[in-house]
């Protein structure tokens, strides 16, 4: 099993090697002692919590780990993990790879990134003594493309006027895709989608529809808290959520170039320079498609990338008459729960009043 820390990692390479790609999370920690030792206080607590899990032995099942200079906090996980392995006996997988991802999309950065992906595949072949054949890669690309298109089908179900599941149930389905063999996942998801497409809707009467945007959301607590306040989370563009399923790995170039183009172009993360408008447009499109009544922009405290972009987007949405709120929170299940609930509750009340009726524009 190979863990990684960012949606810019081409999981197809891991699948083609016959291994399971697994998106690392910092869930279930009971202390931050090790994370705090190596990271210090002014940094996003997500990589801190991942390091804590490595230090506490909860990641001992990993055969490999891929570190990415996704954002500065995630980049530092590489050196902090190496140090904690020496000083705190944190589990250090035999395969520990530092993976470079450019911040710009240009012809030369795509070419450079394609070489980086090929190098990553070569390192995996050497370490795990496997052959990543062109056939295995093409098969992995097809399987992962199928996952993306199935998850877009799930998104359409969420957008319905009478969806058959809550936002947190939909998020649980998406999260499972980050921890399961994709072929098995696709089979189960197909059956579930057929069932959901024919299922009756849940009762949304009086509930406002909310789009959730921003940084990492990798457990259900935040969405459950929002829905507990009287909303239905009808769409999201969060890291770990629906934004990673846009587009497909396609075209007629070499598989390395196709992967590079896809993983640079279609992740919609503010770590990429020059795509602010595309990210704004994606949020706006999902707001319209999901018939949302308002947008909650959230980010983990000290996430500079999402923090600054959320502030910008919140103002632009409000200027366009779209109710929006920005919430900064601590990473982790139920951290800040009371404060988050209070702010969400007040936001929903404001929308309901503004719409002049209980339940907003879609009541
Ligand atoms: S927020 Fe962006 S940089 Fe951070 S893990 Fe997600 S995709 Fe990677």
mmCIF file of C-alpha atoms and ligand atoms in Angstrom:
data_model
loop_
_atom_site.group_PDB
_atom_site.id
_atom_site.type_symbol
_atom_site.label_atom_id
_atom_site.label_comp_id
_atom_site.label_asym_id
_atom_site.label_seq_id
_atom_site.Cartn_x
_atom_site.Cartn_y
_atom_site.Cartn_z
ATOM 1 C CA UNK A 1 0.000 0.000 0.000
ATOM 2 C CA UNK A 2 1.403 3.398 -0.988
ATOM 3 C CA UNK A 3 0.206 6.495 0.900
ATOM 4 C CA UNK A 4 0.348 9.989 -0.553
ATOM 5 C CA UNK A 5 -0.647 13.461 0.517
ATOM 6 C CA UNK A 6 -2.090 15.369 -2.427
ATOM 7 C CA UNK A 7 -4.558 15.005 -5.296
ATOM 8 C CA UNK A 8 -1.784 15.993 -7.735
ATOM 9 C CA UNK A 9 -0.225 12.514 -7.359
ATOM 10 C CA UNK A 10 -1.063 10.305 -10.391
ATOM 11 C CA UNK A 11 -2.443 7.272 -8.576
ATOM 12 C CA UNK A 12 -2.625 5.367 -11.880
ATOM 13 C CA UNK A 13 1.120 4.649 -11.575
ATOM 14 C CA UNK A 14 0.616 2.981 -8.171
ATOM 15 C CA UNK A 15 -2.347 0.956 -9.445
ATOM 16 C CA UNK A 16 -0.340 -0.122 -12.526
ATOM 17 C CA UNK A 17 2.393 -1.407 -10.191
ATOM 18 C CA UNK A 18 -0.172 -3.722 -8.572
ATOM 19 C CA UNK A 19 -0.235 -1.676 -5.346
ATOM 20 C CA UNK A 20 -3.013 0.217 -3.603
ATOM 21 C CA UNK A 21 -2.850 4.042 -3.682
ATOM 22 C CA UNK A 22 -4.053 5.424 -0.362
ATOM 23 C CA UNK A 23 -4.651 9.098 0.402
ATOM 24 C CA UNK A 24 -3.154 9.838 3.832
ATOM 25 C CA UNK A 25 -5.312 11.467 6.493
ATOM 26 C CA UNK A 26 -4.623 12.684 9.987
ATOM 27 C CA UNK A 27 -7.778 11.211 11.478
ATOM 28 C CA UNK A 28 -8.116 9.481 14.835
ATOM 29 C CA UNK A 29 -5.183 11.160 16.567
ATOM 30 C CA UNK A 30 -5.420 11.482 20.340
ATOM 31 C CA UNK A 31 -2.434 13.816 20.826
ATOM 32 C CA UNK A 32 -0.407 16.258 18.723
ATOM 33 C CA UNK A 33 2.837 15.880 20.707
ATOM 34 C CA UNK A 34 4.958 14.530 17.833
ATOM 35 C CA UNK A 35 3.401 16.777 15.179
ATOM 36 C CA UNK A 36 3.941 19.855 17.365
ATOM 37 C CA UNK A 37 7.586 18.951 18.018
ATOM 38 C CA UNK A 38 8.535 19.017 14.346
ATOM 39 C CA UNK A 39 6.165 21.539 12.818
ATOM 40 C CA UNK A 40 5.768 24.336 15.343
ATOM 41 C CA UNK A 41 2.556 26.289 15.936
ATOM 42 C CA UNK A 42 1.966 28.414 12.804
ATOM 43 C CA UNK A 43 1.290 25.772 10.235
ATOM 44 C CA UNK A 44 -1.686 23.849 8.880
ATOM 45 C CA UNK A 45 -2.535 21.037 11.297
ATOM 46 C CA UNK A 46 -3.319 18.460 8.575
ATOM 47 C CA UNK A 47 0.300 17.357 7.895
ATOM 48 C CA UNK A 48 0.960 17.617 11.645
ATOM 49 C CA UNK A 49 -1.817 15.096 12.277
ATOM 50 C CA UNK A 50 -0.499 12.785 9.522
ATOM 51 C CA UNK A 51 2.946 12.874 11.153
ATOM 52 C CA UNK A 52 1.350 12.152 14.511
ATOM 53 C CA UNK A 53 -0.261 9.035 13.038
ATOM 54 C CA UNK A 54 3.108 7.918 11.620
ATOM 55 C CA UNK A 55 4.726 8.514 15.034
ATOM 56 C CA UNK A 56 1.971 6.675 16.919
ATOM 57 C CA UNK A 57 2.227 3.609 14.695
ATOM 58 C CA UNK A 58 -1.137 4.033 12.963
ATOM 59 C CA UNK A 59 0.501 4.041 9.516
ATOM 60 C CA UNK A 60 2.576 0.893 10.007
ATOM 61 C CA UNK A 61 0.581 -0.795 7.234
ATOM 62 C CA UNK A 62 2.241 1.445 4.601
ATOM 63 C CA UNK A 63 4.784 -0.097 2.234
ATOM 64 C CA UNK A 64 5.453 3.253 0.630
ATOM 65 C CA UNK A 65 4.759 6.974 1.006
ATOM 66 C CA UNK A 66 4.895 9.803 -1.518
ATOM 67 C CA UNK A 67 5.626 13.276 -0.229
ATOM 68 C CA UNK A 68 4.662 16.270 -2.379
ATOM 69 C CA UNK A 69 5.550 19.965 -2.269
ATOM 70 C CA UNK A 70 1.816 20.526 -2.644
ATOM 71 C CA UNK A 71 1.804 23.551 -0.393
ATOM 72 C CA UNK A 72 4.521 24.614 2.027
ATOM 73 C CA UNK A 73 3.031 22.729 4.987
ATOM 74 C CA UNK A 74 2.824 19.473 3.022
ATOM 75 C CA UNK A 75 6.331 19.989 1.619
ATOM 76 C CA UNK A 76 7.668 20.128 5.165
ATOM 77 C CA UNK A 77 6.091 16.755 5.975
ATOM 78 C CA UNK A 78 8.901 15.162 3.948
ATOM 79 C CA UNK A 79 11.725 16.426 6.175
ATOM 80 C CA UNK A 80 9.711 16.243 9.431
ATOM 81 C CA UNK A 81 8.741 12.606 8.808
ATOM 82 C CA UNK A 82 12.362 11.641 8.031
ATOM 83 C CA UNK A 83 13.524 13.306 11.268
ATOM 84 C CA UNK A 84 10.708 11.807 13.378
ATOM 85 C CA UNK A 85 11.605 8.351 12.021
ATOM 86 C CA UNK A 86 15.118 8.740 13.429
ATOM 87 C CA UNK A 87 14.280 10.475 16.692
ATOM 88 C CA UNK A 88 10.785 9.127 17.563
ATOM 89 C CA UNK A 89 10.779 5.799 15.737
ATOM 90 C CA UNK A 90 7.955 6.995 13.492
ATOM 91 C CA UNK A 91 7.134 4.329 10.913
ATOM 92 C CA UNK A 92 9.283 4.974 7.824
ATOM 93 C CA UNK A 93 7.979 2.979 4.838
ATOM 94 C CA UNK A 94 10.710 1.257 2.816
ATOM 95 C CA UNK A 95 9.711 3.322 -0.203
ATOM 96 C CA UNK A 96 9.724 7.045 0.645
ATOM 97 C CA UNK A 97 9.597 9.246 -2.432
ATOM 98 C CA UNK A 98 9.717 13.028 -2.788
ATOM 99 C CA UNK A 99 7.548 13.978 -5.756
ATOM 100 C CA UNK A 100 7.868 17.355 -7.470
ATOM 101 C CA UNK A 101 4.757 19.034 -8.884
ATOM 102 C CA UNK A 102 5.125 22.322 -10.819
ATOM 103 C CA UNK A 103 3.011 25.315 -9.838
ATOM 104 C CA UNK A 104 2.465 26.516 -13.416
ATOM 105 C CA UNK A 105 1.039 24.928 -16.531
ATOM 106 C CA UNK A 106 3.261 25.592 -19.528
ATOM 107 C CA UNK A 107 4.576 23.342 -22.301
ATOM 108 C CA UNK A 108 7.888 22.950 -20.488
ATOM 109 C CA UNK A 109 6.323 22.331 -17.039
ATOM 110 C CA UNK A 110 4.088 19.604 -18.483
ATOM 111 C CA UNK A 111 7.127 18.006 -20.121
ATOM 112 C CA UNK A 112 9.125 18.275 -16.880
ATOM 113 C CA UNK A 113 6.229 16.838 -14.849
ATOM 114 C CA UNK A 114 5.826 13.939 -17.311
ATOM 115 C CA UNK A 115 9.509 13.111 -16.718
ATOM 116 C CA UNK A 116 8.959 13.325 -12.949
ATOM 117 C CA UNK A 117 6.036 10.860 -13.198
ATOM 118 C CA UNK A 118 8.148 8.481 -15.312
ATOM 119 C CA UNK A 119 10.944 8.756 -12.757
ATOM 120 C CA UNK A 120 8.454 7.973 -9.958
ATOM 121 C CA UNK A 121 7.320 4.867 -11.884
ATOM 122 C CA UNK A 122 10.956 3.790 -12.360
ATOM 123 C CA UNK A 123 11.667 4.167 -8.623
ATOM 124 C CA UNK A 124 8.582 2.085 -7.794
ATOM 125 C CA UNK A 125 9.633 -0.641 -10.249
ATOM 126 C CA UNK A 126 13.088 -0.786 -8.665
ATOM 127 C CA UNK A 127 11.935 -0.802 -5.060
ATOM 128 C CA UNK A 128 8.981 -3.187 -5.367
ATOM 129 C CA UNK A 129 10.597 -5.335 -8.041
ATOM 130 C CA UNK A 130 7.631 -4.996 -10.396
ATOM 131 C CA UNK A 131 7.228 -4.029 -14.043
ATOM 132 C CA UNK A 132 4.895 -1.130 -14.820
ATOM 133 C CA UNK A 133 4.069 -2.144 -18.374
ATOM 134 C CA UNK A 134 2.372 0.138 -20.935
ATOM 135 C CA UNK A 135 -0.622 -2.233 -20.881
ATOM 136 C CA UNK A 136 -0.894 -2.061 -17.081
ATOM 137 C CA UNK A 137 -0.699 1.742 -17.245
ATOM 138 C CA UNK A 138 -3.414 2.000 -19.906
ATOM 139 C CA UNK A 139 -5.620 -0.329 -17.882
ATOM 140 C CA UNK A 140 -5.050 1.753 -14.727
ATOM 141 C CA UNK A 141 -5.887 4.948 -16.655
ATOM 142 C CA UNK A 142 -9.165 3.396 -17.855
ATOM 143 C CA UNK A 143 -10.088 2.216 -14.329
ATOM 144 C CA UNK A 144 -9.343 5.602 -12.728
ATOM 145 C CA UNK A 145 -11.215 7.422 -15.512
ATOM 146 C CA UNK A 146 -14.199 5.227 -14.764
ATOM 147 C CA UNK A 147 -14.005 6.185 -11.078
ATOM 148 C CA UNK A 148 -14.047 9.868 -12.079
ATOM 149 C CA UNK A 149 -17.054 9.507 -14.329
ATOM 150 C CA UNK A 150 -18.958 7.458 -11.712
ATOM 151 C CA UNK A 151 -18.271 10.123 -9.104
ATOM 152 C CA UNK A 152 -19.614 12.753 -11.509
ATOM 153 C CA UNK A 153 -22.770 10.631 -11.743
ATOM 154 C CA UNK A 154 -22.955 10.739 -7.937
ATOM 155 C CA UNK A 155 -22.600 14.516 -8.131
ATOM 156 C CA UNK A 156 -25.593 14.724 -10.490
ATOM 157 C CA UNK A 157 -27.629 12.756 -7.948
ATOM 158 C CA UNK A 158 -26.617 15.224 -5.239
ATOM 159 C CA UNK A 159 -27.776 18.105 -7.450
ATOM 160 C CA UNK A 160 -31.332 16.743 -7.753
ATOM 161 C CA UNK A 161 -34.248 18.687 -6.245
ATOM 162 C CA UNK A 162 -35.076 15.574 -4.223
ATOM 163 C CA UNK A 163 -31.724 13.823 -3.628
ATOM 164 C CA UNK A 164 -31.930 10.340 -2.075
ATOM 165 C CA UNK A 165 -28.986 10.897 0.290
ATOM 166 C CA UNK A 166 -27.538 13.582 2.542
ATOM 167 C CA UNK A 167 -24.361 15.552 1.792
ATOM 168 C CA UNK A 168 -22.442 13.684 4.493
ATOM 169 C CA UNK A 169 -23.509 10.302 3.059
ATOM 170 C CA UNK A 170 -22.313 11.450 -0.374
ATOM 171 C CA UNK A 171 -19.003 12.561 1.157
ATOM 172 C CA UNK A 172 -18.571 9.131 2.804
ATOM 173 C CA UNK A 173 -18.909 7.541 -0.646
ATOM 174 C CA UNK A 174 -16.305 9.916 -2.130
ATOM 175 C CA UNK A 175 -13.873 9.350 0.763
ATOM 176 C CA UNK A 176 -14.044 5.578 0.249
ATOM 177 C CA UNK A 177 -12.572 6.137 -3.231
ATOM 178 C CA UNK A 178 -9.347 7.375 -1.621
ATOM 179 C CA UNK A 179 -8.779 4.168 0.344
ATOM 180 C CA UNK A 180 -10.063 1.266 -1.771
ATOM 181 C CA UNK A 181 -8.819 -0.629 -4.837
ATOM 182 C CA UNK A 182 -10.446 1.308 -7.676
ATOM 183 C CA UNK A 183 -11.760 -1.714 -9.591
ATOM 184 C CA UNK A 184 -13.614 -3.036 -6.533
ATOM 185 C CA UNK A 185 -14.800 0.472 -5.726
ATOM 186 C CA UNK A 186 -16.134 1.028 -9.262
ATOM 187 C CA UNK A 187 -18.158 -2.185 -9.157
ATOM 188 C CA UNK A 188 -19.736 -1.333 -5.799
ATOM 189 C CA UNK A 189 -20.344 2.291 -6.778
ATOM 190 C CA UNK A 190 -22.091 1.308 -10.037
ATOM 191 C CA UNK A 191 -24.558 -0.857 -8.102
ATOM 192 C CA UNK A 192 -25.097 1.889 -5.539
ATOM 193 C CA UNK A 193 -25.657 4.572 -8.209
ATOM 194 C CA UNK A 194 -28.236 2.403 -10.012
ATOM 195 C CA UNK A 195 -30.025 2.034 -6.699
ATOM 196 C CA UNK A 196 -29.760 5.750 -5.821
ATOM 197 C CA UNK A 197 -30.996 6.885 -9.236
ATOM 198 C CA UNK A 198 -34.247 4.989 -8.643
ATOM 199 C CA UNK A 199 -34.551 5.741 -4.910
ATOM 200 C CA UNK A 200 -37.063 8.251 -3.490
ATOM 201 C CA UNK A 201 -35.734 11.578 -2.232
ATOM 202 C CA UNK A 202 -35.102 12.406 1.399
ATOM 203 C CA UNK A 203 -37.194 15.081 3.026
ATOM 204 C CA UNK A 204 -35.470 18.441 2.418
ATOM 205 C CA UNK A 205 -38.404 20.598 3.354
ATOM 206 C CA UNK A 206 -37.236 23.792 5.074
ATOM 207 C CA UNK A 207 -33.584 22.996 4.463
ATOM 208 C CA UNK A 208 -31.238 25.361 2.669
ATOM 209 C CA UNK A 209 -28.884 24.005 0.014
ATOM 210 C CA UNK A 210 -25.224 24.787 0.622
ATOM 211 C CA UNK A 211 -22.103 24.519 -1.511
ATOM 212 C CA UNK A 212 -18.988 23.753 0.549
ATOM 213 C CA UNK A 213 -15.710 25.081 -0.893
ATOM 214 C CA UNK A 214 -12.084 25.353 0.210
ATOM 215 C CA UNK A 215 -9.320 23.233 1.672
ATOM 216 C CA UNK A 216 -9.058 19.626 2.875
ATOM 217 C CA UNK A 217 -12.237 18.009 4.237
ATOM 218 C CA UNK A 218 -11.360 14.378 4.875
ATOM 219 C CA UNK A 219 -13.906 13.304 7.459
ATOM 220 C CA UNK A 220 -17.647 13.691 7.870
ATOM 221 C CA UNK A 221 -17.778 15.858 10.998
ATOM 222 C CA UNK A 222 -17.846 19.270 9.263
ATOM 223 C CA UNK A 223 -20.585 18.344 6.781
ATOM 224 C CA UNK A 224 -22.569 16.624 9.522
ATOM 225 C CA UNK A 225 -22.301 19.783 11.644
ATOM 226 C CA UNK A 226 -23.527 21.958 8.739
ATOM 227 C CA UNK A 227 -26.411 19.600 7.992
ATOM 228 C CA UNK A 228 -27.274 19.393 11.683
ATOM 229 C CA UNK A 229 -27.915 23.163 11.581
ATOM 230 C CA UNK A 230 -30.657 22.708 8.967
ATOM 231 C CA UNK A 231 -28.859 22.594 5.617
ATOM 232 C CA UNK A 232 -28.290 20.097 2.847
ATOM 233 C CA UNK A 233 -24.738 20.172 1.419
ATOM 234 C CA UNK A 234 -25.699 19.846 -2.242
ATOM 235 C CA UNK A 235 -22.198 20.163 -3.713
ATOM 236 C CA UNK A 236 -18.571 20.750 -2.819
ATOM 237 C CA UNK A 237 -15.282 21.796 -4.355
ATOM 238 C CA UNK A 238 -13.082 20.779 -1.407
ATOM 239 C CA UNK A 239 -9.781 18.928 -1.504
ATOM 240 C CA UNK A 240 -10.602 15.188 -1.053
ATOM 241 C CA UNK A 241 -14.118 15.905 -2.304
ATOM 242 C CA UNK A 242 -15.676 16.417 -5.709
ATOM 243 C CA UNK A 243 -13.083 18.741 -7.241
ATOM 244 C CA UNK A 244 -10.611 15.906 -7.927
ATOM 245 C CA UNK A 245 -13.024 14.158 -10.279
ATOM 246 C CA UNK A 246 -13.109 16.693 -13.073
ATOM 247 C CA UNK A 247 -12.061 15.669 -16.565
ATOM 248 C CA UNK A 248 -10.283 12.492 -17.632
ATOM 249 C CA UNK A 249 -6.808 11.304 -18.591
ATOM 250 C CA UNK A 250 -7.231 11.256 -22.365
ATOM 251 C CA UNK A 251 -5.660 12.279 -25.675
ATOM 252 C CA UNK A 252 -3.169 10.634 -28.017
ATOM 253 C CA UNK A 253 0.140 11.677 -26.439
ATOM 254 C CA UNK A 254 2.390 9.362 -24.432
ATOM 255 C CA UNK A 255 0.774 8.159 -21.215
ATOM 256 C CA UNK A 256 3.273 10.233 -19.186
ATOM 257 C CA UNK A 257 2.256 13.437 -20.974
ATOM 258 C CA UNK A 258 -1.447 12.595 -20.646
ATOM 259 C CA UNK A 259 -1.055 12.029 -16.901
ATOM 260 C CA UNK A 260 1.018 15.191 -16.517
ATOM 261 C CA UNK A 261 -1.522 17.306 -18.407
ATOM 262 C CA UNK A 262 -4.450 15.953 -16.410
ATOM 263 C CA UNK A 263 -2.851 16.207 -12.972
ATOM 264 C CA UNK A 264 -1.660 19.763 -13.581
ATOM 265 C CA UNK A 265 -4.771 21.058 -15.302
ATOM 266 C CA UNK A 266 -7.702 19.541 -13.493
ATOM 267 C CA UNK A 267 -7.160 19.565 -9.732
ATOM 268 C CA UNK A 268 -8.454 23.109 -9.123
ATOM 269 C CA UNK A 269 -6.211 23.825 -6.136
ATOM 270 C CA UNK A 270 -4.948 27.361 -5.388
ATOM 271 C CA UNK A 271 -1.397 25.961 -5.240
ATOM 272 C CA UNK A 272 -1.503 26.383 -9.042
ATOM 273 C CA UNK A 273 -0.577 29.871 -10.251
ATOM 274 C CA UNK A 274 -2.727 31.725 -12.732
ATOM 275 C CA UNK A 275 -5.997 29.799 -12.474
ATOM 276 C CA UNK A 276 -7.937 31.905 -10.000
ATOM 277 C CA UNK A 277 -10.655 32.662 -12.548
ATOM 278 C CA UNK A 278 -11.078 28.985 -13.493
ATOM 279 C CA UNK A 279 -11.474 28.045 -9.825
ATOM 280 C CA UNK A 280 -13.975 30.843 -9.269
ATOM 281 C CA UNK A 281 -15.927 29.787 -12.364
ATOM 282 C CA UNK A 282 -15.991 26.146 -11.203
ATOM 283 C CA UNK A 283 -17.452 27.171 -7.832
ATOM 284 C CA UNK A 284 -20.007 29.397 -9.563
ATOM 285 C CA UNK A 285 -20.991 26.600 -11.943
ATOM 286 C CA UNK A 286 -21.458 24.123 -9.091
ATOM 287 C CA UNK A 287 -23.416 26.734 -7.161
ATOM 288 C CA UNK A 288 -25.821 27.026 -10.098
ATOM 289 C CA UNK A 289 -25.900 23.302 -11.012
ATOM 290 C CA UNK A 290 -26.592 22.255 -7.431
ATOM 291 C CA UNK A 291 -29.197 25.026 -7.008
ATOM 292 C CA UNK A 292 -27.441 26.139 -3.826
ATOM 293 C CA UNK A 293 -28.753 28.945 -1.624
ATOM 294 C CA UNK A 294 -25.331 29.940 -0.321
ATOM 295 C CA UNK A 295 -21.653 29.074 -0.175
ATOM 296 C CA UNK A 296 -19.510 28.195 2.833
ATOM 297 C CA UNK A 297 -15.813 28.814 2.152
ATOM 298 C CA UNK A 298 -13.758 26.993 4.764
ATOM 299 C CA UNK A 299 -10.070 26.524 5.292
ATOM 300 C CA UNK A 300 -7.794 24.933 7.855
ATOM 301 C CA UNK A 301 -6.104 27.578 9.994
ATOM 302 C CA UNK A 302 -2.744 28.727 8.494
ATOM 303 C CA UNK A 303 -3.626 27.409 5.021
ATOM 304 C CA UNK A 304 -2.423 30.543 3.207
ATOM 305 C CA UNK A 305 -3.482 29.315 -0.222
ATOM 306 C CA UNK A 306 -7.121 28.640 0.506
ATOM 307 C CA UNK A 307 -7.272 31.321 3.207
ATOM 308 C CA UNK A 308 -6.407 34.158 0.834
ATOM 309 C CA UNK A 309 -8.430 32.817 -2.084
ATOM 310 C CA UNK A 310 -11.482 32.212 0.129
ATOM 311 C CA UNK A 311 -11.394 35.856 1.268
ATOM 312 C CA UNK A 312 -11.266 37.030 -2.336
ATOM 313 C CA UNK A 313 -14.024 34.703 -3.506
ATOM 314 C CA UNK A 314 -16.310 35.480 -0.570
ATOM 315 C CA UNK A 315 -16.227 39.201 -1.457
ATOM 316 C CA UNK A 316 -16.802 38.510 -5.160
ATOM 317 C CA UNK A 317 -19.751 36.227 -4.438
ATOM 318 C CA UNK A 318 -21.345 38.762 -2.112
ATOM 319 C CA UNK A 319 -20.870 41.455 -4.740
ATOM 320 C CA UNK A 320 -22.781 39.247 -7.163
ATOM 321 C CA UNK A 321 -25.614 38.816 -4.644
ATOM 322 C CA UNK A 322 -24.671 35.262 -3.640
ATOM 323 C CA UNK A 323 -24.750 34.636 0.129
ATOM 324 C CA UNK A 324 -21.298 33.514 1.260
ATOM 325 C CA UNK A 325 -19.408 33.038 4.486
ATOM 326 C CA UNK A 326 -15.783 32.265 5.249
ATOM 327 C CA UNK A 327 -14.869 29.977 8.153
ATOM 328 C CA UNK A 328 -11.353 29.277 9.369
ATOM 329 C CA UNK A 329 -11.125 26.105 11.433
ATOM 330 C CA UNK A 330 -8.754 23.672 13.036
ATOM 331 C CA UNK A 331 -8.169 20.374 11.222
ATOM 332 C CA UNK A 332 -9.796 17.308 12.678
ATOM 333 C CA UNK A 333 -13.046 15.761 13.618
ATOM 334 C CA UNK A 334 -15.188 18.064 15.762
ATOM 335 C CA UNK A 335 -12.348 20.540 16.449
ATOM 336 C CA UNK A 336 -14.054 23.970 16.717
ATOM 337 C CA UNK A 337 -17.464 22.266 16.451
ATOM 338 C CA UNK A 338 -19.387 24.674 18.673
ATOM 339 C CA UNK A 339 -18.016 27.772 16.954
ATOM 340 C CA UNK A 340 -18.542 26.310 13.470
ATOM 341 C CA UNK A 341 -22.143 25.376 14.271
ATOM 342 C CA UNK A 342 -22.875 28.817 15.686
ATOM 343 C CA UNK A 343 -21.505 30.581 12.588
ATOM 344 C CA UNK A 344 -23.232 28.203 10.180
ATOM 345 C CA UNK A 345 -26.520 28.575 12.076
ATOM 346 C CA UNK A 346 -26.299 32.378 11.883
ATOM 347 C CA UNK A 347 -25.416 32.213 8.175
ATOM 348 C CA UNK A 348 -28.412 30.001 7.379
ATOM 349 C CA UNK A 349 -30.684 32.344 9.305
ATOM 350 C CA UNK A 350 -29.376 35.309 7.299
ATOM 351 C CA UNK A 351 -30.025 33.522 3.999
ATOM 352 C CA UNK A 352 -33.516 32.499 5.070
ATOM 353 C CA UNK A 353 -34.346 36.070 6.098
ATOM 354 C CA UNK A 354 -32.854 37.458 2.875
ATOM 355 C CA UNK A 355 -34.945 35.073 0.796
ATOM 356 C CA UNK A 356 -37.983 36.371 2.655
ATOM 357 C CA UNK A 357 -39.128 32.889 3.529
ATOM 358 C CA UNK A 358 -38.029 29.888 5.500
ATOM 359 C CA UNK A 359 -35.964 27.617 3.283
ATOM 360 C CA UNK A 360 -34.387 30.109 0.830
ATOM 361 C CA UNK A 361 -34.831 30.147 -2.933
ATOM 362 C CA UNK A 362 -35.677 26.467 -3.170
ATOM 363 C CA UNK A 363 -38.100 25.978 -0.299
HETATM 364 S S1 LIG B 1 -5.304 21.626 -0.833
HETATM 365 FE FE1 LIG B 1 -4.167 21.522 -2.766
HETATM 366 S S2 LIG B 1 -2.040 21.351 -2.163
HETATM 367 FE FE2 LIG B 1 -3.241 20.829 -0.387
HETATM 368 S S3 LIG B 1 -3.424 18.608 -0.468
HETATM 369 FE FE3 LIG B 1 -5.238 19.456 -1.521
HETATM 370 S S4 LIG B 1 -4.686 19.534 -3.697
HETATM 371 FE FE4 LIG B 1 -2.792 19.243 -2.512
#
